[in-house]
Structures are given as structure tokens and as C-alpha cells.
Amino acid sequence: MKLLTLNFLTCAIKTCKTSPSSFPLHPRDAELEILETDINLPFLKNILPRLMWDELRTITSELGLPELPPAAPTREDLVEPGAQAAEGEEVEEQPSQTAKDLHRVLLETTVKEGKLACGNCGHEYKVMEGVPNFLLPGHLV
Amino acid sequence: MLPTPSTSHVCFDRVYEPAEDSFLLLDTLSSSSEVAFLQERFSKAQSTPPLILEVGVGSGVVLAFAAVNGNRIFGRQDVLTIGTDINSFACKAAAQTIRTAIVEHGHGASISLDVINGDLASCLRPHSVDVFIFNPPYVPAELPDFARHESYNSLPEGQKKTTFEQDSYLLELSYAGGEDGMVVTDRMLEQIPEILSDDRGVAYVLLCAQNKPEQVKERIRQWYPGWMAEAVGSSGKQAGWEKLQIIRIWKEQA
Ligand SMILES: C[S@@+](CC[C@H](N)C(=O)[O-])C[C@H]1O[C@@H](n2cnc3c(N)ncnc32)[C@H](O)[C@@H]1O
Ligand SMILES: [Zn+2]
């Protein structure tokens, strides 16, 4: 499970959804795996407004990953400066180190095994072979 | 015709095999009228990537199709896809289908998040979904006994193979919809206003004739002023009982 997925998930228990502490879910006993994928710079630039940055910082620090900067990067931060286009010439933008780091955190760092805990009710959802399991006994009646 | 993602690695003894309903979804999403509607909504430059959620991914054929054709359907190279299924074997199969499709046809363009083993959209953050897709278990047939779910949702302890009863149960989950075939769909419809994004959310849900589609659409229009429901694709032209339609559900902007 990619860390970016956690940006969109919350506790499956209905009464938790209105509580701010049900987001983000907290990884526990996580075994991480890096799965490399191609970087998509337009995606990284466009996703910025959708990232819950403070919560993402919480998750990465709970996982013991390198600390993220206090503020989210800007679109400009993600583009490598330098490659100046000559008059009338289109130069393909290159990802900066910031973009590469963000790509690594959001899309290449995955939870292979572990649990995701709700900060409100304490329920722990298991992640097995990379697949999170959000089924609750109560769902299935 | 856009290419249909390969599902040749999927074991259809316990995961729903793509059928007429699946293909109707693919055709509807890529029809010129839906493409026009979706591009108008989603292709604005520098807008945030739309999150596409499919509930009940099964083999993953529909979500993989949406992922690799992000450019043709949504007019952008950065759509995000996420899926759920109640059947853990389907989750793994679908993840594989999507990975393969992106390698073969996707040119690294769309971003696929994960396929989650869960009930409907219960684990999604409210108002986070821009495009919702559901081909539900819609056949009027008794729902399977969920008391067995936990034991049937993974390989039997110490075994490498599923049992026959387990496979039957998992396939029942994929088609049996209870009374009028609407028990699971009705539960999902109830969640739709909560999960769709306020400004641009849109849902596609498949119904069969026995689901009483006219009544379903009428009920949705009563949710709240502004909610719309229209059939945007259909198959099985005769008034046969398997006639299928796709309804689009969205909120008219004030
Ligand atoms: C008709 S099949 C559709 C499969 C695939 N989307 C397709 O179009 O070929 C319905 C799927 O919904 C899944 N399903 C049934 N009940 C569900 C629930 N409560 N939550 C999530 N998925 C469910 C089934 O396991 C099955 O994969
Ligand atoms: Zn909770």
C-alpha cells in the first residue's frame, strides 16, 4: 500500500468519520518496501493542493522516514531550475530533488505488512501482502 | 475501440469474470457523450488530479481501463485510481490487472493507488471521490451468509488451495443482490452523497431491469435539490429481463 493512499483513507467505522482524530490512520509495526515507478512531474505539481501535508508529515515521522519540511513544496519547487529555454524553444521540465523525494515518499514507499490504527476508536486494520483490510465484522450482517 | 485490459492471469473460479455488464461500463465511459461530459469537468489545466474510485473491482478490468485511458476519457495524464472489493482474491487479481495494463498501455501516465479489501466505500474520506464506478451484485437472489466471510476470505489455514464451497461463496458475493437485486446497491447509493467531491463528483452505477431502474433514478432525484440521475448507456435492447443500463448520478451546480 502506497503512502499516498493514506491521504484518502479514514476509519471505516461510521461514527469515527466526523472525528478529526480518525485521520490520518497511524501505521503500526509497518514493514516497508520500496517499489520503484516512473516519476510523473505534472501529477506531482497538480496533486499538491490535495495533499494533507501535516498529516503526511505525521505518517512519515511515525514510520521513521526522513523528516518532511514543515510546509508543502510549491509547484516551482518541483522543477529543476537552470535548463533555460532559448527564445521560442520548448524545454521539457526536469524534476528537482524535492520532486524526486516527494515521488519516493508518496508513490514508491509502500507498507507491505503491518497495521493502520484509528486515532479515535483505536481499531487496527491489518495490511497483509500490501493489501489493507478494512472489513469489520459489523459490516457483514 | 480502446484496448480491453488483459485478465488472463485471473482465476475466475472465485473472481467475477468480465461479462456484458463489465463491457457496457467500458463502452459507456469511453462513449463520445461521456467523454465530452468528463473532459468538460476534469480536463482544466492545473486542476487537481481526479480520484477515480471503483467499488467491487472484481478482475480489475474496468478500473484498469479507466487508468490506462485517462488521457482519452478524462483528457489528462495524471488521473488517480483506487479500488475496493469485499473479496480479497479479487483485490489481488485486480491489482495485478491494473499493474499489467499500465505497463502495457499506460505509458506511465496514470497513477494507480491501491485495491483495498473492504466494504463498499466505507474507508474513503468523505467528499474525496471525483469519479465513482460500481457494477454491483445486482441479481435478485438471496444474499450469501456473511457469517462465513472471514474464513472464506483467505486461503484455508495451512492450505494452498481454496475449497469448492469457498469459491461458490465468493462468486455469490459477485452477483447476488437480495430483494430486487438492490440490497447492496441501495447501501452504496446511500453513501454516494457523502463520498463524492462537492464541486465535481460524478457516479456511474450499473442497474438491471429487475432493479426497477426508473424508481431508482426517481429516488436519487429526491435526495436533495440538484441531484440528477440519467441513463447514459444500455445494452440488451429487447425488453428482456437481463437488460442493463448505466446511470450517471451527479449534482447540478447551483
Ligand atoms: C458484478 S461484479 C463486478 C466486477 C467488475 N467490476 C466487473 O465489472 O467485471 C461485483 C463485484 O462487487 C464485489 N462486491 C460485492 N459486495 C461488495 C461490497 N459490499 N463491498 C465491496 N465489493 C463488493 C464482488 O466481490 C464483485 O467483485
Ligand atoms: Zn475509528
Short mmCIF file of N, CA, C and O and ligand atoms in Angstrom, two decimals, chain A residues 11 16 118 121, ligand 2:
data_model
loop_
_atom_site.label_atom_id
_atom_site.label_comp_id
_atom_site.label_asym_id
_atom_site.label_seq_id
_atom_site.Cartn_x
_atom_site.Cartn_y
_atom_site.Cartn_z
N CYS A 11 -11.04 5.86 9.04
CA CYS A 11 -11.60 4.70 9.73
C CYS A 11 -12.94 4.32 9.08
O CYS A 11 -13.74 5.18 8.72
N CYS A 16 -16.81 7.28 13.53
CA CYS A 16 -15.47 7.89 13.63
C CYS A 16 -15.27 9.00 12.61
O CYS A 16 -14.42 9.87 12.79
N CYS A 118 -6.78 3.59 14.01
CA CYS A 118 -7.62 4.78 14.07
C CYS A 118 -7.32 5.52 15.37
O CYS A 118 -7.30 4.92 16.44
N CYS A 121 -11.02 5.54 17.61
CA CYS A 121 -11.59 4.37 18.30
C CYS A 121 -10.51 3.33 18.63
O CYS A 121 -10.78 2.38 19.34
ZN ZN C 2 -12.21 4.53 14.27
#
